[in-house]
PDB file of C-alpha atoms in Angstrom:
ATOM      1  CA  MET A 149      11.067  14.580   4.973  1.00 65.00           C
ATOM      2  CA  SER A 150       7.512  14.494   3.628  1.00 79.00           C
ATOM      3  CA  THR A 151       4.513  16.701   4.371  1.00 89.00           C
ATOM      4  CA  LEU A 152       1.007  15.410   3.731  1.00 90.00           C
ATOM      5  CA  ILE A 153      -1.152  17.549   1.431  1.00 91.00           C
ATOM      6  CA  LEU A 154      -4.280  15.414   1.365  1.00 91.00           C
ATOM      7  CA  LYS A 155      -5.446  11.856   1.845  1.00 91.00           C
ATOM      8  CA  ASN A 156      -8.197   9.793   0.245  1.00 89.00           C
ATOM      9  CA  LYS A 157     -10.573   9.078   3.146  1.00 85.00           C
ATOM     10  CA  PHE A 158     -12.445   6.287   1.397  1.00 81.00           C
ATOM     11  CA  SER A 159      -9.440   4.287   0.206  1.00 79.00           C
ATOM     12  CA  LYS A 160      -9.204   2.072   3.287  1.00 79.00           C
ATOM     13  CA  GLN A 161     -12.957   1.833   3.895  1.00 78.00           C
ATOM     14  CA  ASP A 162     -14.049   0.754   0.433  1.00 82.00           C
ATOM     15  CA  TYR A 163     -10.990  -1.137  -0.812  1.00 86.00           C
ATOM     16  CA  GLU A 164      -8.606  -3.858   0.264  1.00 87.00           C
ATOM     17  CA  ILE A 165      -5.172  -2.447  -0.497  1.00 91.00           C
ATOM     18  CA  ILE A 166      -2.753  -5.014  -1.880  1.00 93.00           C
ATOM     19  CA  GLU A 167       0.338  -3.029  -2.927  1.00 94.00           C
ATOM     20  CA  THR A 168       1.369   0.647  -2.884  1.00 95.00           C
ATOM     21  CA  TYR A 169       3.628   2.675  -5.172  1.00 95.00           C
ATOM     22  CA  GLU A 170       5.063   6.203  -5.096  1.00 96.00           C
ATOM     23  CA  THR A 171       4.756   8.242  -8.300  1.00 95.00           C
ATOM     24  CA  GLY A 172       5.497  11.726  -9.475  1.00 95.00           C
ATOM     25  CA  ILE A 173       2.728  13.782 -11.029  1.00 94.00           C
ATOM     26  CA  SER A 174       2.843  16.190 -13.958  1.00 93.00           C
ATOM     27  CA  LEU A 175       1.274  19.511 -12.885  1.00 90.00           C
ATOM     28  CA  LEU A 176       0.923  23.056 -14.158  1.00 89.00           C
ATOM     29  CA  GLY A 177       2.126  26.053 -12.133  1.00 86.00           C
ATOM     30  CA  TRP A 178      -1.294  27.090 -10.838  1.00 89.00           C
ATOM     31  CA  GLU A 179      -2.002  23.489  -9.740  1.00 88.00           C
ATOM     32  CA  THR A 180       1.146  23.448  -7.633  1.00 88.00           C
ATOM     33  CA  LYS A 181       0.163  26.718  -5.957  1.00 88.00           C
ATOM     34  CA  SER A 182      -3.326  25.418  -5.297  1.00 89.00           C
ATOM     35  CA  LEU A 183      -1.928  22.213  -3.777  1.00 89.00           C
ATOM     36  CA  ARG A 184       0.358  24.291  -1.582  1.00 89.00           C
ATOM     37  CA  ALA A 185      -2.858  25.835  -0.194  1.00 89.00           C
ATOM     38  CA  LYS A 186      -4.347  22.280   0.162  1.00 88.00           C
ATOM     39  CA  ASN A 187      -7.271  22.935  -2.193  1.00 87.00           C
ATOM     40  CA  ALA A 188      -7.817  19.511  -3.743  1.00 90.00           C
ATOM     41  CA  LYS A 189      -9.894  16.329  -3.477  1.00 90.00           C
ATOM     42  CA  LEU A 190      -9.081  12.692  -4.249  1.00 90.00           C
ATOM     43  CA  GLU A 191     -12.492  11.225  -3.429  1.00 88.00           C
ATOM     44  CA  ASN A 192     -13.614   9.950  -6.849  1.00 88.00           C
ATOM     45  CA  ALA A 193     -10.180   9.742  -8.440  1.00 92.00           C
ATOM     46  CA  PHE A 194      -8.823   6.647 -10.176  1.00 93.00           C
ATOM     47  CA  CYS A 195      -5.887   5.698 -12.396  1.00 95.00           C
ATOM     48  CA  THR A 196      -5.724   3.991 -15.778  1.00 94.00           C
ATOM     49  CA  ILE A 197      -2.917   2.641 -17.916  1.00 94.00           C
ATOM     50  CA  SER A 198      -2.993   3.467 -21.615  1.00 91.00           C
ATOM     51  CA  SER A 199      -2.454   0.386 -23.746  1.00 84.00           C
ATOM     52  CA  ARG A 200      -0.673   2.176 -26.599  1.00 87.00           C
ATOM     53  CA  ARG A 201       2.149   3.994 -24.847  1.00 89.00           C
ATOM     54  CA  ASN A 202       2.152   2.191 -21.473  1.00 90.00           C
ATOM     55  CA  GLU A 203       1.633   5.431 -19.575  1.00 94.00           C
ATOM     56  CA  ILE A 204      -0.385   5.842 -16.391  1.00 96.00           C
ATOM     57  CA  TYR A 205      -2.918   8.651 -15.926  1.00 96.00           C
ATOM     58  CA  LEU A 206      -4.872  10.096 -12.986  1.00 94.00           C
ATOM     59  CA  HIS A 207      -8.549  10.880 -13.650  1.00 95.00           C
ATOM     60  CA  ASN A 208     -11.143  12.892 -11.653  1.00 92.00           C
ATOM     61  CA  CYS A 209      -8.660  14.472  -9.255  1.00 91.00           C
ATOM     62  CA  TYR A 210     -10.115  17.869  -8.386  1.00 91.00           C
ATOM     63  CA  ILE A 211      -7.618  20.703  -7.860  1.00 90.00           C
ATOM     64  CA  ALA A 212      -9.315  24.021  -7.113  1.00 88.00           C
ATOM     65  CA  GLN A 213      -8.811  27.054  -9.319  1.00 86.00           C
ATOM     66  CA  TYR A 214      -6.010  29.304  -8.090  1.00 84.00           C
ATOM     67  CA  MET A 215      -6.774  33.040  -8.170  1.00 82.00           C
ATOM     68  CA  ASN A 216      -8.467  33.965 -11.489  1.00 80.00           C
ATOM     69  CA  VAL A 217      -6.690  31.469 -13.734  1.00 77.00           C
ATOM     70  CA  LYS A 218      -8.945  30.042 -16.453  1.00 79.00           C
ATOM     71  CA  CYS A 219      -8.416  26.316 -16.146  1.00 80.00           C
ATOM     72  CA  GLU A 220      -9.861  22.841 -16.148  1.00 82.00           C
ATOM     73  CA  THR A 221     -10.044  21.736 -12.507  1.00 83.00           C
ATOM     74  CA  SER A 222     -10.386  17.976 -12.973  1.00 83.00           C
ATOM     75  CA  ARG A 223      -8.307  17.282 -16.058  1.00 88.00           C
ATOM     76  CA  THR A 224      -6.431  14.048 -16.723  1.00 93.00           C
ATOM     77  CA  ARG A 225      -2.896  14.201 -15.339  1.00 93.00           C
ATOM     78  CA  LYS A 226       0.063  12.041 -16.311  1.00 95.00           C
ATOM     79  CA  LEU A 227       1.836  10.127 -13.563  1.00 95.00           C
ATOM     80  CA  LEU A 228       5.601   9.724 -13.711  1.00 95.00           C
ATOM     81  CA  MET A 229       6.899   6.174 -13.271  1.00 95.00           C
ATOM     82  CA  HIS A 230       9.487   3.931 -14.858  1.00 95.00           C
ATOM     83  CA  LYS A 231       8.254   1.858 -17.786  1.00 94.00           C
ATOM     84  CA  TYR A 232       9.084  -1.471 -16.098  1.00 94.00           C
ATOM     85  CA  GLU A 233       7.030  -0.473 -13.025  1.00 94.00           C
ATOM     86  CA  ILE A 234       4.057   0.426 -15.221  1.00 94.00           C
ATOM     87  CA  LEU A 235       4.286  -2.895 -17.074  1.00 94.00           C
ATOM     88  CA  ARG A 236       4.468  -4.799 -13.760  1.00 94.00           C
ATOM     89  CA  ILE A 237       1.366  -2.961 -12.499  1.00 94.00           C
ATOM     90  CA  LYS A 238      -0.440  -3.550 -15.802  1.00 94.00           C
ATOM     91  CA  ASN A 239       0.208  -7.313 -15.597  1.00 93.00           C
ATOM     92  CA  LYS A 240      -1.122  -7.472 -12.029  1.00 93.00           C
ATOM     93  CA  VAL A 241      -4.217  -5.450 -12.940  1.00 92.00           C
ATOM     94  CA  ASP A 242      -4.961  -7.720 -15.912  1.00 91.00           C
ATOM     95  CA  GLN A 243      -4.303 -11.026 -14.141  1.00 93.00           C
ATOM     96  CA  LEU A 244      -5.930 -10.329 -10.770  1.00 91.00           C
ATOM     97  CA  SER A 245      -8.609  -7.875 -11.994  1.00 87.00           C
ATOM     98  CA  LEU A 246      -7.514  -5.125  -9.606  1.00 93.00           C
ATOM     99  CA  ILE A 247      -8.002  -1.372  -9.811  1.00 93.00           C
ATOM    100  CA  ILE A 248      -5.542   1.468  -9.246  1.00 95.00           C
ATOM    101  CA  ILE A 249      -6.584   4.143  -6.753  1.00 94.00           C
ATOM    102  CA  PRO A 250      -4.757   7.188  -5.356  1.00 95.00           C
ATOM    103  CA  ILE A 251      -4.206   7.158  -1.600  1.00 94.00           C
ATOM    104  CA  SER A 252      -2.437  10.411  -0.779  1.00 93.00           C
ATOM    105  CA  LEU A 253      -0.652  13.483  -2.132  1.00 93.00           C
ATOM    106  CA  TYR A 254       2.400  14.787  -0.291  1.00 94.00           C
ATOM    107  CA  TRP A 255       5.537  16.905  -0.587  1.00 93.00           C
ATOM    108  CA  LYS A 256       8.868  15.067  -0.711  1.00 93.00           C
ATOM    109  CA  ASN A 257      12.101  17.033  -1.243  1.00 92.00           C
ATOM    110  CA  ASN A 258      10.287  19.952  -2.932  1.00 89.00           C
ATOM    111  CA  HIS A 259       8.416  17.623  -5.303  1.00 92.00           C
ATOM    112  CA  ILE A 260       4.774  16.622  -5.149  1.00 93.00           C
ATOM    113  CA  LYS A 261       4.364  12.850  -4.972  1.00 95.00           C
ATOM    114  CA  LEU A 262       1.251  10.702  -5.296  1.00 95.00           C
ATOM    115  CA  GLU A 263       0.871   7.378  -3.541  1.00 95.00           C
ATOM    116  CA  ILE A 264      -1.183   4.921  -5.576  1.00 95.00           C
ATOM    117  CA  ALA A 265      -2.337   1.435  -4.669  1.00 95.00           C
ATOM    118  CA  LEU A 266      -3.434  -1.750  -6.344  1.00 95.00           C
ATOM    119  CA  ALA A 267      -6.726  -2.495  -4.657  1.00 93.00           C
ATOM    120  CA  LYS A 268      -9.740  -4.742  -4.696  1.00 90.00           C
ATOM    121  CA  ARG A 269     -13.203  -3.314  -4.002  1.00 86.00           C
ATOM    122  CA  LEU A 270     -14.815  -4.620  -0.806  1.00 83.00           C
ATOM    123  CA  LYS A 271     -18.373  -5.883  -0.907  1.00 83.00           C
ATOM    124  CA  LYS A 272     -21.017  -4.985   1.692  1.00 80.00           C
ATOM    125  CA  HIS A 273     -20.606  -8.131   3.767  1.00 81.00           C
ATOM    126  CA  ASP A 274     -16.817  -7.651   3.827  1.00 77.00           C
ATOM    127  CA  LYS A 275     -17.275  -4.077   5.104  1.00 79.00           C
ATOM    128  CA  ARG A 276     -19.628  -5.292   7.824  1.00 86.00           C
ATOM    129  CA  GLU A 277     -17.118  -7.896   8.967  1.00 85.00           C
ATOM    130  CA  LYS A 278     -14.391  -5.258   9.074  1.00 82.00           C
ATOM    131  CA  ILE A 279     -16.585  -2.980  11.218  1.00 84.00           C
ATOM    132  CA  LYS A 280     -17.396  -5.857  13.607  1.00 89.00           C
ATOM    133  CA  GLU A 281     -13.703  -6.645  14.035  1.00 87.00           C
ATOM    134  CA  LEU A 282     -12.891  -2.994  14.808  1.00 88.00           C
ATOM    135  CA  GLU A 283     -15.692  -2.785  17.379  1.00 91.00           C
ATOM    136  CA  ALA A 284     -14.512  -6.006  19.032  1.00 92.00           C
ATOM    137  CA  LYS A 285     -10.952  -4.620  19.282  1.00 91.00           C
ATOM    138  CA  ARG A 286     -12.266  -1.382  20.832  1.00 92.00           C
ATOM    139  CA  GLN A 287     -14.283  -3.306  23.424  1.00 91.00           C
ATOM    140  CA  MET A 288     -11.261  -5.423  24.326  1.00 90.00           C
ATOM    141  CA  LYS A 289      -9.144  -2.295  24.799  1.00 88.00           C
ATOM    142  CA  SER A 290     -11.791  -0.674  26.991  1.00 88.00           C
ATOM    143  CA  LEU A 291     -12.031  -3.809  29.154  1.00 86.00           C
ATOM    144  CA  ILE A 292      -8.254  -3.965  29.607  1.00 83.00           C
ATOM    145  CA  TYR A 293      -7.954  -0.333  30.695  1.00 75.00           C
TER     146      TYR A 293
END
């Protein structure tokens, strides 16, 4: 059973998603309480893999300050994955020149999980084609009904 906390609105508009992964995320206590209240944003967030330790990190994820806790709201957070998964992702990123973006944050069995994706940025003409296809599908549905 999973409950959605928040979703990255721009992930499907601006990127072509190739593969998705589920990761854990290392949080502090006040961050968990703030996420329980759904006070966060994933809009400009991205992930990187450190070359030294083969660890994956989440950057620019904004989690609002909870109560009067003195904190850094958009700090770098470590993502929890198996080493072989990180190495597989790193090889795909290097070979295919992809980027890693967060898609959604959700609760799963009393743990907060982050869904990340290997993605390729869409160019303007690709976005226009995608919009034309969606409009054509909508017109076909309206003609049928």
